[in-house]
Every structure is written in structure tokens, then in C-alpha cells.
Amino acid sequence: MVLASSFIGYLSSFASSLPSVVEQGFIWGIMAIGLYLSYKILDFADLTVDGSFALGGITLAVLMKAGVPVGVAMLVAFGAGLLAGLVTGLLHTFLGIPAILAGILTQIALWSVNLLVSKGLANVGIDIRNQFVLVRSLTDMQKLYSILFLIGFIAAIIGLLYWFFGTEMGSAIRATGSNETMARANGINTTWMKIIALSISNGLVALSGSLSAQFQGSGDINMGKGAIVIGLAAIVIGLAIFKKAKKNFALHLVACVVGATIYYFVYQLVLSLNISTNLFKLLSAAVVAVFLGVPYLRKKINFGKWGKKNA
Amino acid sequence: MLNIENVSITFKKGTLDEKKALQNVSLTLEDGDFVTVIGGNGAGKSTLLNIIAGTLKPDEGSVSIDGKDITNIPDYKRASLLGRVFQDPRQGTAADMQIDENLALAKRRGKMHGLAWGITKAERLKYSEMLKEFDLGLENRLTANVGTLSGGQRQAVTLLMATMNSPKVLLLDEHTAALDPKTASKVLSLTDKIVKEGNLTTLMITHNMNDAIRYGNRLIMMSDGKIIFDIKGDEKMKLTVGDLLKKFEESGAEATDKMILSD
Ligand SMILES: Nc1ncnc2c1ncn2[C@@H]1O[C@H](COP(=O)(O)OP(=O)(O)OP(=O)(O)O)[C@@H](O)[C@H]1O
Ligand SMILES: [Mg+2]
């Protein structure tokens, strides 16, 4: 009897947290879309994102605290993310610093930049009771509105990206990521294409950070910690589910959002089971490692078989 | 007209591995010249093509096309003047993009990459017709990713990409070497047809002496970073593999089996 009632209690607490899970999943889905641009299209593992996510959140919080309306604050956050991506792009292309290291350097530098923006505060609160924000989670009605807004916002982002990557510039960026030799032989300035793609990518990540700050009611210096792993997890989970959508770019972006939502669903499940969330980063890293490692191992094993057959 | 003047390049200068890959090479190609290039491994053939393409910069000397000095122009900026097909079929195309998208990129070579559509409907029709002439069954697969094509099909697509804008100079670096003999000869005759029809100024590196003799109106032989033999017109027509082997021996370079065994 006690067991049953505690189970029902558990279920209802889990169910009541679901709207917030969806909100968080959608917010991080935008982050995953940004990461998809660098990781999948440019073939560039960009560690800048941990810093640019927090940059977006803190920029928005500081501006809103000063009375700036949410729309303007988000635009500035997006611009700040663009600049962060630009820096990584310049470090990589003009100074020849390897991708991973260029990202790490910007990420580390952003830690200080974020503290400068927040005037040394680790956490900058937003008065979400009295200031208009686009995403919040205090009442069920707010949750519903937030989710509807996020669906529209994500649809607009995916629409814009779908258009952009069909243009000449977008095609040139895809070619750069796919085969740099070919791109240059066809007159594409691959240096600028990389810089543009990294900028857009980090702009989107910062935008996601700015939404996350609204959701939490504050911008936090630590909010981007491990963002790259969450983003990668979202991408690999999403693409595994949307396996059939081999070439459809828009569906791949939808997959990123679905992947992020599943990620937060599982996260919430772990929370409600009273498993220590300290372990969750370990779990996330393991998930990413498995998803990235399995295709490689499969190829290796198949190759082994092939070798034997022909011996 | 392509004009290469006194071009030299040394790799790993000042080390034990120092290699003078090109030494004072001068070469002029008239419009419509189809030049085959032969020479042993490490003779400097690819290096010469890379210097023309701009992926390598010479230590000395200059490269000009139609009188315009391009020695210091970066590779992607001079790409509009050139067409390239590489030895590795994977290098000339973007595997993750569709056939038509690859062709559309080549069509826009040398233009600004702005926010106009990357490919139009009218283009698609045209590409389909162009591919039909190749007779490789590609005209119905325009939206297939290039990564799903065979090596020969990829080389054919690259060849179309390299030639569709009538480049000032077409650079072919052993572009059939990675293909099986049947496919190789198909791609080679396709090359010959395109070059003749477009009257394209062409440099084609090959290891196959027969091909070097059969195709083109001029043949050059390289050894140790120098052009050691340059023959054209009627004299080239009369050339035999035996003559070329003799030249090789005189130069001190060794002909590889691949060159002799080819037919
Ligand atoms: N980037 C480089 N760094 C160092 N050495 C190089 C480089 N590129 C070429 N070389 C050397 O320069 C010489 C000429 O090379 P190149 O590739 O032009 O020869 P090739 O005539 O094309 O030979 P092959 O028939 O084998 O393709 C070789 O000794 C090669 O090892
Ligand atoms: Mg070579």
C-alpha cells in the first residue's frame, strides 16, 4: 500500500515536471542546432560553445536587469555569440591553431569576458515576475505559452537555416566542410566560409543561452559547463532516431531538438528516481562515447569479417 | 596562353631531405595545346601542376595566364581560370553533396557566393542533359550524393565540373590512375572528346606512355625537376614507346613497370 502510493506520488511528480522538461529540451535544442552547424556541416568540434552559451545567458540577464526589453537583449546576446564564433574562426584560420585548441582558447577567454559582463557576479538575477520574458515556468499557463513560443521560434530558425544553406553562400559552406580541396579548386574562399559558419553557430548557441537564462530566471557563469556534451548527446540521439531522414537537412535540425528533449526527459527521470545528478555528466559522456564509437567499431568488425572471407 | 618562366621550388630547404623539386622550369602553352606529361616518380610533375593551380608557391619564377601574372594570387582566386581533376576521385567532388549541387558550385566558380539560390531549376535540366552525353546513367541520379558514386563516375563528374566553364587551362594529374582499365579508358576518351570540342589548353600527367603518345598534340618528359624532352606536332605522332624508353635511359631515370606494361 505504502509502495503503491509512493509510486503514484512518484509518477505524478514526474508527470508534473514534463512541461518544464519540454521547455528545457526545446531551449537546448536550439543549442544543438548551433552545434550541428559546426560539428556536422563544418566537421569542426567547436568547444567555444560552453563559453558562448553562458555569454548569451549572462548578456541577457545583465541587459534585462538594466531594464532593456527581452527582444533587444536576445538580439545583443545573439550578436555576442557571433563575435565569440568569429574569434574562434580567426584563431583557427588566420593563426592556424587546430580546431579543438582554438575553441578551448576562446572558451577560457570567455570565462573572463562573462565575468566582466556580469561585473564579477557569478549569478545575475532577472526579475521574471515583473519583467516580460518569452520563456518562464512559474504557472502551467506560462509553461504552455512558453512551449508554443519555442515551437514557433524553432520553426523560424529551422526555416531560416534551410533557406540559408540552400543559397550560394550556404552551399559554399557545405562544400568547405565536406571537401576543402574541392571547395578551393572551385573558387571558394574556405577561410571566410569557416568563419561565417562558426559565427552563426555560436550566435545560435548564445541565443539558446539567453532563453535558458529566462527559463531559470538568471544568467549564471556556470550555465554553459559541459554544453558541448549535452549538444553532442542531443545530436547523436536525435540522428539515431531520425536515421531514415538521410539527407533532409530540415529534418536533421528537427532531430537535434528531439534529441535534446529526450536528453532532458532522461535527465528528469534520473532526478525523480533520486539518483545523484552528480553522475549525470558521466552518463552523458558515456552516451556520446557509445554513439560515436559504435559506428567505428561496427566498421572495424565488418572489415575483419571481410578480410577473413577473402583470405 | 599559359606562361611559366624560370620556376624553381625546393622542399625542406637546408635539411638532409632537401629536394629541388623544380629547377628553372620554363614552359609556354599556346591556346588549344593538349600536352601530355610523363616522367618517373618524384620528377616534379605534380609539383608543376600545383604551382600552376596555386596550391604551391614557387621560390623563384613566375606563372602567367593570358599575360596576367598570377604567381601571387591565392589558389581559390585563380580557380576561375583553371579546371582541375585529381588522381584521387574523392578529391574533386564534395561527397556529402548532391551531383547537381556539385555541378552548381563549379558553375559559380570565380563568382561571389551571395544569397541567391545555390541552384536553379533551369540549371538542373541543363546538367541532366550534359550528363546524358556522358552515357554513365548519371542523368537520372542528379540528386544522389556524390559519395554514392563509383570512382569512375566521380571522375566523370569532376571532369564535367572542371570543364563546364571553359577554363583557360585544364590540369589533369593522373586522373585515371585510380580507375580499373576499362573505366580508365572510358574516362580518358571522354577527356579527349571534351578537350577537342572545347579546344581547351590542357596539361595531362600520365604514367601510361601509350596514352601520352596517343593523346594530345605535344608531349613533355620531366626528370629530376627539369623538362628534358619536349616534342610536338608530326614528330610526336611518329613517336614510339621505344623512343620514350630510350629517352628515359639517357636521362638516367628509371622507367617503372607501370609505364612499360601499359597498353
Ligand atoms: N609538400 C612537399 N614536401 C616535401 N617534399 C615534397 C612535397 N611535395 C613534393 N615533394 C617532393 O618533391 C619531389 C617531386 O614530387 P612530385 O609530387 O612533383 O613528383 P611527381 O613527378 O608528381 O611524381 P609521381 O609520379 O610519383 O606522382 C618528390 O621528391 C617529392 O617527394
Ligand atoms: Mg604526382
PDB file of C-alpha atoms in Angstrom, chain A residues 64 68-71 126-136 149 214:
ATOM      1  CA  MET A  64      17.344  42.916 -18.635  1.00  0.00           C
ATOM      2  CA  VAL A  68      16.359  46.515 -21.611  1.00  0.00           C
ATOM      3  CA  PRO A  69      13.391  44.681 -23.183  1.00  0.00           C
ATOM      4  CA  VAL A  70      13.777  40.964 -23.765  1.00  0.00           C
ATOM      5  CA  GLY A  71      13.768  41.113 -27.570  1.00  0.00           C
ATOM      6  CA  ILE A 126      16.221  38.598 -13.762  1.00  0.00           C
ATOM      7  CA  ASP A 127      13.001  39.815 -12.160  1.00  0.00           C
ATOM      8  CA  ILE A 128      10.761  37.499 -14.178  1.00  0.00           C
ATOM      9  CA  ARG A 129       7.701  38.348 -12.056  1.00  0.00           C
ATOM     10  CA  ASN A 130       7.736  41.966 -13.143  1.00  0.00           C
ATOM     11  CA  GLN A 131       9.625  41.889 -16.429  1.00  0.00           C
ATOM     12  CA  PHE A 132       8.249  40.449 -19.614  1.00  0.00           C
ATOM     13  CA  VAL A 133      10.153  37.347 -20.715  1.00  0.00           C
ATOM     14  CA  LEU A 134       9.389  34.916 -23.517  1.00  0.00           C
ATOM     15  CA  VAL A 135      10.044  31.722 -21.606  1.00  0.00           C
ATOM     16  CA  ARG A 136       9.108  31.071 -17.991  1.00  0.00           C
ATOM     17  CA  PHE A 149       6.502  30.283 -28.375  1.00  0.00           C
ATOM     18  CA  GLN A 214      14.897  33.467 -18.958  1.00  0.00           C
TER      19      GLN A 214
END
